[in-house]
Coordinates of C-alpha atoms and ligand atoms in Angstrom, one line a residue:
Chain A
M156 CA 13.1 28.1 1.4
A157 CA 12.8 26.6 -2.1
P158 CA 9.7 24.5 -2.6
V159 CA 10.3 20.7 -2.5
I160 CA 7.9 20.2 -5.4
S161 CA 7.3 22.8 -8.0
I162 CA 4.5 22.2 -10.6
R163 CA 4.1 24.6 -13.5
G164 CA 1.4 24.8 -16.1
L165 CA 0.6 21.1 -15.7
S166 CA -2.1 19.7 -18.0
K167 CA -3.2 16.2 -18.8
T168 CA -5.5 15.2 -21.6
Y169 CA -6.1 11.4 -21.6
A170 CA -6.1 9.4 -24.9
S171 CA -9.9 9.5 -24.7
G172 CA -9.7 13.3 -25.2
F173 CA -10.8 14.0 -21.6
R174 CA -8.9 16.9 -20.0
A175 CA -8.3 15.8 -16.5
L176 CA -5.9 18.6 -15.5
A177 CA -5.8 22.1 -16.8
D178 CA -2.8 24.3 -16.3
V179 CA -2.1 23.6 -12.7
D180 CA 0.6 25.6 -10.8
L181 CA 1.5 24.4 -7.3
D182 CA 4.4 24.8 -5.0
I183 CA 4.7 22.3 -2.2
R184 CA 6.7 23.4 0.8
R185 CA 9.3 21.3 2.5
S186 CA 8.0 19.1 5.4
E187 CA 4.4 20.5 5.2
I188 CA 1.3 18.4 5.2
L189 CA -0.7 19.5 2.2
A190 CA -4.3 18.1 1.8
L191 CA -5.8 18.0 -1.7
L192 CA -9.6 18.2 -1.6
G193 CA -11.9 17.8 -4.5
P194 CA -15.0 15.8 -5.6
N195 CA -14.8 12.5 -7.4
G196 CA -13.1 12.8 -10.7
A197 CA -11.6 16.2 -9.9
G198 CA -8.1 15.1 -11.0
K199 CA -6.4 14.5 -7.7
T200 CA -5.1 11.0 -8.6
T201 CA -4.1 12.2 -12.0
L202 CA -2.0 15.0 -10.4
I203 CA -0.3 12.6 -8.0
S204 CA 0.3 10.0 -10.7
I205 CA 2.1 12.5 -12.9
V206 CA 4.4 13.6 -10.2
C207 CA 5.2 10.0 -9.4
G208 CA 5.8 9.0 -13.0
I209 CA 2.9 6.8 -13.6
V210 CA 1.0 9.1 -16.0
T211 CA 2.8 11.1 -18.7
P212 CA 1.9 14.8 -18.6
T213 CA 0.5 16.4 -21.8
S214 CA 2.3 19.7 -21.0
G215 CA 3.9 21.5 -18.1
T216 CA 6.8 20.8 -15.8
V217 CA 7.3 19.2 -12.4
T218 CA 10.5 19.4 -10.4
V219 CA 11.2 17.5 -7.3
D220 CA 13.9 19.0 -5.1
G221 CA 15.1 20.7 -8.3
H222 CA 15.1 17.4 -10.4
D223 CA 12.9 17.4 -13.4
I224 CA 10.6 14.4 -13.2
L225 CA 11.1 13.4 -16.8
R226 CA 14.8 14.3 -17.5
D227 CA 16.1 13.5 -14.1
Y228 CA 13.6 10.8 -13.1
R229 CA 15.9 8.7 -11.1
A230 CA 16.8 11.4 -8.6
A231 CA 13.2 12.7 -8.5
R232 CA 11.6 9.3 -7.9
A233 CA 14.1 8.1 -5.4
M234 CA 12.8 10.8 -3.0
I235 CA 9.1 9.8 -3.3
G236 CA 7.0 7.2 -1.7
L237 CA 3.5 6.6 -3.1
V238 CA 0.5 5.0 -1.4
P239 CA -2.0 4.5 -4.2
Q240 CA -5.8 4.9 -3.9
E241 CA -6.5 1.3 -5.1
L242 CA -5.6 -1.6 -2.9
T243 CA -3.2 -3.4 -5.2
T244 CA -0.9 -6.0 -3.6
D245 CA 0.9 -9.2 -4.6
A246 CA -1.5 -11.8 -3.1
F247 CA 1.1 -14.5 -2.8
E248 CA 3.9 -12.5 -1.3
T249 CA 4.5 -11.9 2.4
P250 CA 4.6 -8.4 4.0
R251 CA 8.2 -8.7 4.9
N252 CA 9.2 -9.8 1.3
A253 CA 7.0 -7.1 -0.2
L254 CA 8.7 -4.3 1.8
T255 CA 12.2 -5.8 1.1
F256 CA 11.3 -5.8 -2.6
S257 CA 10.1 -2.2 -2.5
R258 CA 13.2 -1.0 -0.8
G259 CA 15.4 -2.7 -3.4
L260 CA 13.3 -1.4 -6.3
F261 CA 14.0 2.2 -5.1
G262 CA 17.7 1.6 -5.1
K263 CA 18.4 1.2 -1.4
P264 CA 20.6 -1.6 0.0
A265 CA 18.8 -4.2 2.2
D266 CA 18.1 -3.1 5.7
P267 CA 16.1 -5.7 7.7
A268 CA 16.2 -3.5 10.8
H269 CA 14.4 -0.7 9.0
I270 CA 11.9 -3.1 7.5
E271 CA 11.1 -4.5 10.9
K272 CA 10.7 -0.9 12.3
V273 CA 8.2 0.0 9.6
L274 CA 6.3 -3.2 10.0
R275 CA 6.1 -2.7 13.7
E276 CA 5.0 0.9 13.4
L277 CA 2.1 -0.3 11.2
S278 CA 1.3 -3.2 13.5
L279 CA 2.1 -5.7 10.8
W280 CA 5.0 -7.4 12.4
E281 CA 2.8 -10.3 13.6
K282 CA 1.7 -10.8 10.1
R283 CA 5.2 -10.5 8.5
D284 CA 5.4 -14.0 7.1
Q285 CA 1.8 -14.5 6.2
R286 CA 0.6 -14.4 2.6
I287 CA -0.8 -10.9 1.8
M288 CA -4.1 -12.4 0.6
T289 CA -4.8 -13.5 4.2
L290 CA -4.7 -9.9 5.5
S291 CA -7.8 -7.7 6.0
G292 CA -8.5 -4.7 3.9
G293 CA -7.2 -2.3 6.5
M294 CA -4.0 -4.3 6.9
K295 CA -3.5 -4.3 3.1
R296 CA -3.8 -0.5 3.2
R297 CA -1.2 -0.3 6.0
L298 CA 1.0 -2.7 4.0
L299 CA 0.9 -0.3 1.0
I300 CA 2.0 2.5 3.4
G301 CA 4.8 0.2 4.6
K302 CA 5.9 -0.4 1.0
A303 CA 6.0 3.3 0.4
L304 CA 8.1 3.9 3.5
A305 CA 10.5 1.0 2.9
H306 CA 13.0 3.2 1.1
E307 CA 12.8 6.1 3.6
P308 CA 11.3 8.6 1.2
R309 CA 11.5 12.4 1.8
I310 CA 8.2 13.0 0.2
L311 CA 5.1 10.8 0.8
F312 CA 2.0 10.8 -1.3
L313 CA -1.1 9.3 0.4
D314 CA -4.0 8.9 -2.0
E315 CA -7.0 8.5 0.2
P316 CA -5.2 6.6 2.9
T317 CA -8.1 6.4 5.3
A318 CA -10.7 5.1 3.0
G319 CA -12.1 2.0 4.7
V320 CA -9.9 2.3 7.7
D321 CA -11.4 2.1 11.2
V322 CA -11.3 4.9 13.7
E323 CA -8.5 3.6 15.9
L324 CA -6.4 2.8 12.9
R325 CA -7.0 6.2 11.5
Q326 CA -5.7 7.7 14.7
D327 CA -2.6 5.5 14.5
M328 CA -2.1 6.6 10.9
W329 CA -2.3 10.3 11.7
R330 CA 0.2 9.8 14.5
L331 CA 2.6 8.2 12.0
V332 CA 2.1 11.0 9.6
R333 CA 2.8 13.6 12.2
E334 CA 6.0 11.7 13.2
L335 CA 7.1 11.5 9.6
R336 CA 6.5 15.2 9.2
A337 CA 8.5 15.9 12.4
G338 CA 11.3 14.0 10.8
G339 CA 11.2 16.3 7.8
V340 CA 9.1 14.3 5.4
T341 CA 6.8 16.3 3.2
I342 CA 3.3 14.7 3.0
I343 CA 0.7 15.2 0.3
L344 CA -2.6 13.5 1.0
T345 CA -6.1 13.4 -0.6
T346 CA -9.2 12.7 1.4
H347 CA -12.9 13.0 1.2
Y348 CA -13.1 13.4 5.0
I349 CA -12.8 17.1 5.3
D350 CA -12.6 17.0 9.1
E351 CA -9.5 15.0 8.6
A352 CA -7.9 17.7 6.4
E353 CA -9.0 20.3 8.9
E354 CA -7.3 18.4 11.7
M355 CA -4.1 17.3 9.9
A356 CA -3.2 19.7 7.1
D357 CA -1.0 22.8 7.2
R358 CA -2.3 23.9 3.9
I359 CA -5.3 22.9 1.8
G360 CA -5.6 22.8 -1.9
V361 CA -9.0 22.5 -3.6
I362 CA -9.2 20.9 -7.1
N363 CA -12.3 20.8 -9.2
H364 CA -12.7 19.9 -12.9
G365 CA -9.0 19.6 -13.3
S366 CA -8.2 23.1 -12.0
L367 CA -6.6 24.1 -8.8
M368 CA -9.1 26.5 -7.3
L369 CA -7.0 27.6 -4.4
V370 CA -4.1 26.6 -2.1
E371 CA -4.1 28.3 1.2
D372 CA -2.8 28.0 4.7
K373 CA -5.6 26.2 6.6
V374 CA -6.0 28.8 9.3
E375 CA -5.9 31.6 6.7
L376 CA -8.5 29.8 4.6
M377 CA -10.9 29.4 7.4
R378 CA -10.4 33.0 8.4
K379 CA -10.9 34.3 4.8
L380 CA -13.7 32.2 3.6
G381 CA -15.3 31.2 6.9
R382 CA -18.5 32.9 8.1
K383 CA -19.2 33.6 11.7
Q384 CA -22.6 33.6 13.2
L385 CA -23.9 35.2 16.4
T386 CA -27.0 33.6 17.8
L387 CA -29.1 35.6 20.3
Q388 CA -31.7 34.0 22.5
L389 CA -34.5 36.5 23.2
Q390 CA -36.3 37.1 26.4
D391 CA -39.6 37.7 24.6
R392 CA -40.9 36.3 21.3
L393 CA -40.4 38.7 18.4
A394 CA -42.9 38.5 15.4
V395 CA -40.8 40.6 12.9
V396 CA -37.4 42.3 12.9
P397 CA -38.1 45.9 13.7
P398 CA -37.4 48.4 10.8
A399 CA -34.8 50.1 13.0
L400 CA -32.6 47.0 12.7
A401 CA -33.1 46.5 8.9
R402 CA -29.5 47.4 8.0
Y403 CA -28.3 44.3 9.9
P404 CA -28.4 40.8 8.2
L405 CA -30.6 39.4 10.9
E406 CA -32.9 36.4 10.7
L407 CA -35.5 35.2 13.0
A408 CA -35.4 31.5 14.1
K409 CA -37.0 29.2 16.6
D410 CA -40.4 30.7 16.1
G411 CA -39.2 34.2 17.0
H412 CA -37.3 33.2 20.0
E413 CA -33.9 33.5 18.3
L414 CA -32.1 36.1 16.2
T415 CA -29.1 35.1 14.1
Y416 CA -26.6 37.5 12.8
T417 CA -24.1 36.4 10.1
Y418 CA -20.8 38.3 9.6
D419 CA -17.6 38.0 7.8
A420 CA -14.9 36.4 9.9
A421 CA -12.2 38.2 7.9
S422 CA -13.3 41.8 8.5
S423 CA -11.8 43.5 11.5
A424 CA -15.0 45.0 12.7
S425 CA -17.8 42.5 13.4
G426 CA -20.4 45.2 14.0
I427 CA -21.5 43.3 17.1
P428 CA -21.2 46.2 19.7
A429 CA -23.3 48.5 17.4
L430 CA -25.9 45.7 17.0
L431 CA -26.2 45.2 20.7
D432 CA -26.7 48.9 21.2
D433 CA -29.4 49.1 18.6
L434 CA -31.1 46.0 20.0
D435 CA -31.2 47.6 23.4
R436 CA -32.6 50.8 21.9
A437 CA -35.3 48.8 20.1
G438 CA -36.2 47.3 23.5
I439 CA -35.2 43.8 22.6
R440 CA -33.8 42.0 25.6
I441 CA -31.4 39.1 25.3
R442 CA -31.3 36.1 27.5
D443 CA -28.1 34.4 26.1
L444 CA -25.8 34.5 23.1
Q445 CA -23.3 32.2 21.2
T446 CA -21.0 32.6 18.3
S447 CA -20.1 29.8 15.9
Q448 CA -17.7 29.5 12.9
S449 CA -18.3 27.6 9.7
S450 CA -16.4 24.4 9.3
L451 CA -14.0 23.6 6.4
E452 CA -16.6 21.3 5.1
E453 CA -19.1 24.1 4.6
I454 CA -16.4 26.2 3.0
F455 CA -15.5 23.4 0.7
V456 CA -19.0 22.6 -0.3
S457 CA -19.7 26.2 -1.1
L458 CA -16.5 26.6 -3.1
V459 CA -17.1 23.5 -5.2
S460 CA -20.7 24.2 -5.9
E461 CA -20.4 28.0 -6.5
R462 CA -17.7 27.8 -9.1
G463 CA -18.2 24.3 -10.3
Chain B
M93 CA 22.5 1.5 -13.0
N94 CA 20.1 0.7 -10.1
L95 CA 21.5 -2.7 -9.4
F96 CA 19.4 -3.1 -6.2
A97 CA 16.3 -2.8 -8.3
V98 CA 17.5 -5.3 -10.9
R99 CA 18.3 -7.7 -8.1
A100 CA 14.9 -7.1 -6.3
I101 CA 12.9 -7.7 -9.5
Y102 CA 15.0 -10.7 -10.5
R103 CA 14.6 -12.3 -7.0
F104 CA 10.9 -11.5 -7.0
E105 CA 10.4 -13.3 -10.3
M106 CA 12.5 -16.3 -9.2
A107 CA 10.5 -16.5 -6.0
R108 CA 7.4 -16.6 -8.2
T109 CA 8.8 -19.6 -10.0
G110 CA 9.5 -21.3 -6.7
R111 CA 5.9 -20.9 -5.8
T112 CA 4.7 -22.3 -9.1
L113 CA 7.3 -25.0 -9.3
L114 CA 4.9 -27.6 -10.5
Q115 CA 3.7 -25.5 -13.4
S116 CA 7.1 -24.1 -14.3
I117 CA 9.4 -27.1 -14.1
V118 CA 7.6 -30.3 -13.4
S119 CA 4.9 -30.2 -16.1
P120 CA 7.4 -29.6 -19.0
V121 CA 9.6 -32.4 -17.7
I122 CA 6.6 -34.8 -17.6
S123 CA 5.6 -33.8 -21.1
T124 CA 9.2 -34.3 -22.3
V125 CA 9.2 -37.8 -20.8
L126 CA 6.0 -38.5 -22.7
Y127 CA 7.6 -37.4 -26.0
F128 CA 10.3 -39.9 -25.3
V129 CA 8.0 -42.7 -24.6
V130 CA 5.9 -42.0 -27.7
F131 CA 8.4 -40.7 -30.3
G132 CA 11.6 -42.2 -28.9
A133 CA 10.6 -45.6 -27.8
A134 CA 7.2 -46.5 -29.4
I135 CA 7.6 -44.9 -32.9
G136 CA 11.3 -44.1 -32.9
S137 CA 12.2 -47.8 -32.9
R138 CA 10.6 -48.1 -36.3
I139 CA 12.3 -45.0 -37.7
Q140 CA 15.8 -45.4 -39.2
E141 CA 18.7 -43.4 -37.9
V142 CA 19.0 -39.8 -39.1
G143 CA 22.5 -39.0 -40.3
G144 CA 23.9 -41.8 -38.3
I145 CA 22.2 -40.8 -35.1
G146 CA 19.5 -42.9 -33.4
Y147 CA 16.1 -41.3 -33.7
G148 CA 15.7 -41.0 -29.9
S149 CA 18.9 -39.1 -29.7
F150 CA 18.2 -37.1 -32.8
I151 CA 15.1 -35.5 -31.3
V152 CA 16.7 -34.4 -28.0
P153 CA 17.9 -30.9 -29.2
G154 CA 14.5 -30.3 -30.8
L155 CA 12.7 -31.3 -27.7
I156 CA 14.8 -28.9 -25.6
M157 CA 14.2 -26.2 -28.1
L158 CA 10.4 -26.8 -28.0
S159 CA 10.4 -26.4 -24.2
L160 CA 12.8 -23.5 -24.3
L161 CA 10.7 -21.5 -26.8
T162 CA 7.3 -22.1 -25.2
Q163 CA 8.5 -21.7 -21.7
S164 CA 10.5 -18.5 -22.4
V165 CA 7.5 -16.9 -24.1
S166 CA 5.0 -17.9 -21.4
N167 CA 7.2 -17.1 -18.4
A168 CA 8.2 -13.7 -19.6
S169 CA 4.8 -12.8 -20.9
F170 CA 3.1 -13.8 -17.6
G171 CA 5.8 -12.1 -15.5
I172 CA 5.1 -8.6 -16.9
Y173 CA 1.4 -9.1 -17.7
F174 CA 0.4 -10.1 -14.2
P175 CA 1.5 -6.8 -12.5
R176 CA -0.3 -5.0 -15.2
F177 CA -3.4 -7.1 -14.6
T178 CA -3.4 -6.7 -10.8
G179 CA -2.3 -3.0 -10.8
T180 CA 0.9 -3.6 -8.9
I181 CA 2.8 -2.2 -11.9
Y182 CA 2.3 1.3 -10.3
E183 CA 5.2 0.6 -8.1
L184 CA 7.5 -0.3 -11.0
L185 CA 6.5 2.8 -13.0
S186 CA 7.0 5.0 -10.0
A187 CA 10.4 3.5 -9.1
P188 CA 13.8 5.0 -10.1
V189 CA 14.5 2.3 -12.6
S190 CA 15.3 2.7 -16.3
Y191 CA 13.6 0.7 -19.0
L192 CA 16.8 -1.2 -19.6
E193 CA 16.8 -2.3 -16.0
I194 CA 13.2 -3.4 -16.2
V195 CA 13.9 -5.5 -19.3
V196 CA 17.1 -6.9 -18.0
S197 CA 15.5 -8.1 -14.8
Y198 CA 12.3 -9.5 -16.2
V199 CA 13.8 -11.1 -19.3
G200 CA 16.8 -12.3 -17.3
A201 CA 14.6 -14.1 -14.8
A202 CA 12.4 -15.6 -17.5
A203 CA 15.5 -16.7 -19.5
T204 CA 17.1 -18.2 -16.3
K205 CA 14.0 -20.3 -15.7
S206 CA 13.9 -21.7 -19.2
I207 CA 17.7 -22.3 -19.3
V208 CA 17.4 -24.3 -16.1
L209 CA 14.5 -26.1 -17.6
G210 CA 16.4 -26.9 -20.8
L211 CA 19.2 -28.4 -18.7
I212 CA 16.7 -30.4 -16.7
I213 CA 15.3 -31.8 -19.9
L214 CA 18.7 -32.6 -21.1
A215 CA 19.5 -34.5 -18.0
T216 CA 16.1 -36.3 -18.2
A217 CA 16.8 -37.2 -21.8
S218 CA 20.2 -38.6 -20.9
L219 CA 18.4 -41.3 -18.9
F220 CA 16.6 -42.5 -21.9
V221 CA 19.0 -42.2 -24.9
P222 CA 22.7 -42.0 -25.5
L223 CA 23.8 -38.3 -25.9
H224 CA 27.0 -36.6 -26.9
I225 CA 27.7 -32.9 -27.2
D226 CA 30.3 -32.1 -29.8
H227 CA 30.5 -28.3 -29.1
P228 CA 29.4 -27.7 -25.5
L229 CA 30.3 -24.0 -25.6
W230 CA 28.2 -23.5 -28.7
M231 CA 25.4 -25.6 -27.1
V232 CA 25.3 -23.2 -24.1
A233 CA 25.6 -20.2 -26.4
F234 CA 22.6 -21.3 -28.5
L235 CA 20.7 -22.2 -25.3
V236 CA 21.2 -18.8 -23.7
L237 CA 20.7 -16.8 -26.9
T238 CA 17.4 -18.6 -27.7
A239 CA 16.2 -18.3 -24.1
V240 CA 16.9 -14.5 -24.0
T241 CA 15.5 -13.9 -27.5
F242 CA 12.2 -15.6 -26.8
S243 CA 11.9 -14.2 -23.3
L244 CA 12.1 -10.8 -25.1
L245 CA 9.3 -12.0 -27.4
G246 CA 7.3 -13.1 -24.3
F247 CA 7.9 -9.7 -22.7
I248 CA 6.5 -8.0 -25.8
I249 CA 3.4 -10.2 -25.7
G250 CA 2.9 -9.6 -22.0
I251 CA 2.8 -5.8 -22.7
W252 CA 0.6 -6.2 -25.8
A253 CA -1.9 -8.5 -24.2
D254 CA -5.0 -7.0 -22.7
G255 CA -6.5 -10.3 -21.5
F256 CA -5.5 -13.8 -20.6
E257 CA -6.6 -15.2 -24.0
K258 CA -4.1 -13.0 -25.9
L259 CA -1.4 -14.2 -23.5
Q260 CA -2.1 -17.8 -24.5
I261 CA -2.8 -17.2 -28.1
V262 CA 0.7 -16.4 -29.4
P263 CA 2.4 -19.4 -27.8
L264 CA -0.5 -21.7 -28.8
L265 CA -1.1 -20.5 -32.4
I266 CA 2.4 -19.4 -33.5
V267 CA 5.3 -20.7 -31.3
T268 CA 4.2 -24.3 -30.9
P269 CA 3.2 -24.9 -34.5
L270 CA 6.4 -23.3 -35.8
T271 CA 8.5 -25.4 -33.4
F272 CA 6.8 -28.6 -34.5
L273 CA 7.2 -27.7 -38.2
G274 CA 10.7 -26.4 -37.6
G275 CA 12.5 -29.6 -37.7
S276 CA 12.3 -30.5 -34.0
F277 CA 11.4 -34.1 -34.8
Y278 CA 12.8 -34.5 -38.3
S279 CA 15.6 -33.4 -40.5
I280 CA 14.5 -31.0 -43.2
D281 CA 15.9 -33.1 -46.0
M282 CA 13.3 -35.8 -45.1
L283 CA 10.8 -33.4 -46.7
P284 CA 9.8 -33.1 -50.3
P285 CA 11.9 -30.4 -52.1
F286 CA 9.0 -27.9 -52.2
W287 CA 8.4 -28.1 -48.5
Q288 CA 12.1 -27.8 -47.8
K289 CA 11.9 -24.3 -49.4
V290 CA 8.8 -23.3 -47.5
T291 CA 10.3 -24.5 -44.2
L292 CA 13.2 -22.1 -44.6
F293 CA 10.7 -19.2 -43.9
N294 CA 10.2 -20.7 -40.5
P295 CA 12.5 -19.0 -38.1
V296 CA 12.6 -21.9 -35.7
V297 CA 14.4 -24.0 -38.3
Y298 CA 17.5 -22.0 -37.7
L299 CA 17.4 -22.3 -34.0
V300 CA 16.8 -26.0 -34.0
S301 CA 19.4 -26.6 -36.7
G302 CA 22.1 -24.7 -34.9
F303 CA 21.3 -26.2 -31.6
R304 CA 21.4 -29.8 -33.0
W305 CA 24.7 -29.1 -34.7
S306 CA 26.2 -28.2 -31.3
F307 CA 25.3 -31.8 -30.3
Y308 CA 25.9 -34.0 -33.3
G309 CA 27.6 -31.8 -35.8
L310 CA 24.6 -32.2 -38.1
A311 CA 22.9 -29.1 -39.5
D312 CA 20.1 -28.5 -41.9
V313 CA 21.4 -25.0 -42.6
S314 CA 24.9 -23.7 -42.2
V315 CA 25.9 -22.8 -38.6
P316 CA 26.7 -19.1 -39.3
V317 CA 23.3 -18.7 -40.9
S318 CA 21.7 -20.2 -37.8
L319 CA 23.6 -17.9 -35.5
G320 CA 23.0 -14.9 -37.7
M321 CA 19.2 -15.5 -37.8
T322 CA 19.0 -16.0 -34.1
L323 CA 20.8 -12.6 -33.7
V324 CA 18.4 -11.0 -36.1
F325 CA 15.5 -12.1 -34.0
L326 CA 17.2 -10.8 -30.9
L327 CA 17.7 -7.4 -32.6
V328 CA 14.2 -7.2 -33.9
F329 CA 12.7 -8.0 -30.5
M330 CA 15.0 -5.5 -28.8
A331 CA 13.9 -2.8 -31.3
I332 CA 10.3 -3.5 -30.5
V333 CA 10.9 -3.3 -26.8
A334 CA 12.8 -0.1 -27.2
W335 CA 9.8 1.3 -29.2
I336 CA 7.4 0.2 -26.4
F337 CA 9.3 2.0 -23.8
R338 CA 9.9 5.1 -25.9
T339 CA 6.2 5.5 -26.5
G340 CA 5.0 4.1 -23.1
Y341 CA 2.8 1.8 -25.2
R342 CA 0.2 0.1 -22.9
L343 CA 2.3 0.9 -19.8
K344 CA 1.5 4.5 -19.2
T345 CA -1.5 6.7 -19.9
Ligands
LIG715 N1 -6.8 6.4 -18.0 C1 -7.8 7.3 -18.1 N2 -8.3 7.5 -19.3 C2 -9.3 8.4 -19.5 N3 -9.8 9.2 -18.5 C3 -9.3 9.0 -17.2 C4 -8.2 8.1 -17.0 N4 -7.9 8.1 -15.7 C5 -8.7 9.1 -15.1 N5 -9.5 9.6 -16.1 C6 -10.5 10.7 -15.9 O1 -9.9 11.8 -15.3 C7 -10.7 12.4 -14.4 C8 -9.9 12.6 -13.1 O2 -9.6 11.3 -12.5 P1 -8.8 11.2 -11.2 O3 -8.7 9.8 -10.9 O4 -7.6 12.0 -11.2 O5 -9.9 11.8 -10.1 P2 -9.8 12.0 -8.5 O6 -9.8 13.4 -8.2 O7 -8.6 11.2 -8.0 O8 -11.2 11.3 -8.1 P3 -11.5 10.4 -6.8 O9 -11.8 11.3 -5.7 O10 -12.8 9.7 -7.3 O11 -10.4 9.4 -6.6 C9 -11.9 11.6 -14.2 O12 -13.0 12.1 -14.9 C10 -11.5 10.2 -14.8 O13 -12.7 9.6 -15.4
LIG716 MG1 -8.5 9.5 -6.9

C-alpha cells in the first residue's frame, strides 16, 4: 500500500543559520502508530511543523496522500490534525466554541453531534461552556486534542501528548489513540517516555541532530538491537572465571555467586547449550538461571550516545 | 474557497468584540460625546458657520472618520497580533485556508466593527446637532472603503509588531495626528496658504473631504481625487499584504 505521508530529502535551516533537519527521508504507513524519539532539540517538532505547514522547508518534498504540502496544501492539510507541544489556547473561549471554530477552520460544515462526541470522549463535556482559562493543564492538553479531532482528520500528529498528564489520563489517551487507529487514522507521536513508545507504537523512528537515524518495526528493532542476558546463580562461590570458559563473554557478579552471559538477540544460535555443557565440564554447578532482554530505553540511549 | 473557515474566523473575531464590548464600542462613543460637548457646544458656539453649516454639524463627518481610522487600525492589528502573541496562530497556519481567506475574514471582521461603530457615532451625533446626508450611497461607500483600507493597514501592523508597544505606536504617533491635522475639525481653506499646500500631503485629508462631501456637498479637494486617493491606499496596503504572505514575513519560520 502506498505510504500516507512521504518525506524526501527534507532539510530545514532556520534563519539563524541553525540546521535543524538534514536530508530526512521517511515513509509513514497508512493507519500505523509511528513514534518519533529523540533528545531535546533533535528536530522532532521541526519535522512535524513542516508537514503541517507551520514551518517552511529549506529543501525537500513532502506529500500527504499524494498531495504536495506546498502546491496542494488545501487537500494535504484538510487530512491532518495537529496537537502542538506547547499548550496554546484561547483563554476567553469555551471548549465547545473552540472545537466548533477548529472544525470550521478546516473546512467542515458544523456538526454539533460530533463536537459533543469528541468532548465526551475527552471527558470535557462537563466543562464545555466554561472559559478555557479555568481548565487545568491536563484539561487544556485534552482540549488541544479535541481541537485536532474536531474535523475528523485521517492523520493525527501528537507532539508530546502526555507531557504533564497524570497516569489515569494517559491510559485514557492511549485508549483513544488505539480507537482512532482502529478507525483507520494514522498517528505520529513524539514522546520522551520510551516505555510509552514501546507500548504504543507499531514503528519507531529515532531522530538525533536533525537526522533520522533509523525507522524500524518495533519488534524488529528490539530483536535486532536488543541484547539478551543469561544470569546463572551458582551453587558455590567462584573466585575467577576458569580459563576453559575464556571464549565466552562471561562476567562474575554478586561477589562470585553469579555469572552473567550476554548474547545477541538477533543471532539464531545463542550458544547457551554449549555454555552449559562447558560449565558442567568445568565442575561449576548451577542453582538457578534467568534470561532478560534489554528495553527500548536502553537501545535508545545507546543509539543516541554512540552515534551522537 | 474555504467558506467555512472564513465564517469561523469572522465569527470568532466578532465574538471577541462581544466580549470586549466596553473597549470596542462604548469608549469611542463616550469620547465622541465629549468631543461634542467640548468642540460642538462649548467652543463651537463661538465659531462661525463653515460653508453655511453650523460648526457642530460640520465636525460630524470628521469625528466619524477619526473613530473609523483609529478603530479599524487597532481592531485589525490586535486581531492578528494576539494569536501570534499567544501562539494559537499555529492552527491558522496549519489549516487549509488561503492567504486571501485569512485576510478577508480578519479584515472583514475588523471593518465590520468599525463600520458599526461609525454608524453608532452618527446616530449619537444626530442627538446633538442637525444632520443631513446629501449622498447616502456615497456616504456608505466612503465609510466601507475607509474601514476596509485602514483595517488592512491594521492587519499589516499586527503582523509587523513584535510587542505591544509597536502595536500602539502607529495609531498613536501616525494615525491620530494625521487625522487631527487632516481637516477633521476645520476646513482646509481656514489655513494659511502655505499650510494648505502642506496639508495636501496628508492622506487623511482626502478621506475626510470625500466623506464630508457625501454629507453636505462641501469638499476641500475634488471628489474624484478623494475617491482615487482612497483607492490608492487600498491598493498599496493590499500589495504589502500580498508581499507579507508571499514571503511568510513574521508568520512562518
Ligand atoms: N524558530 C527557530 N529558529 C531557530 N532555531 C530553531 C527554531 N525553532 C527550533 N530551532 C532549533 O532547532 C532545533 C530543533 O528544534 P525542535 O523544536 O524541532 O526539537 P525537538 O526535537 O522537538 O525537541 P524537544 O524534544 O525539546 O521538543 C533546536 O536546536 C532548536 O533550538
Ligand atoms: Mg519538540
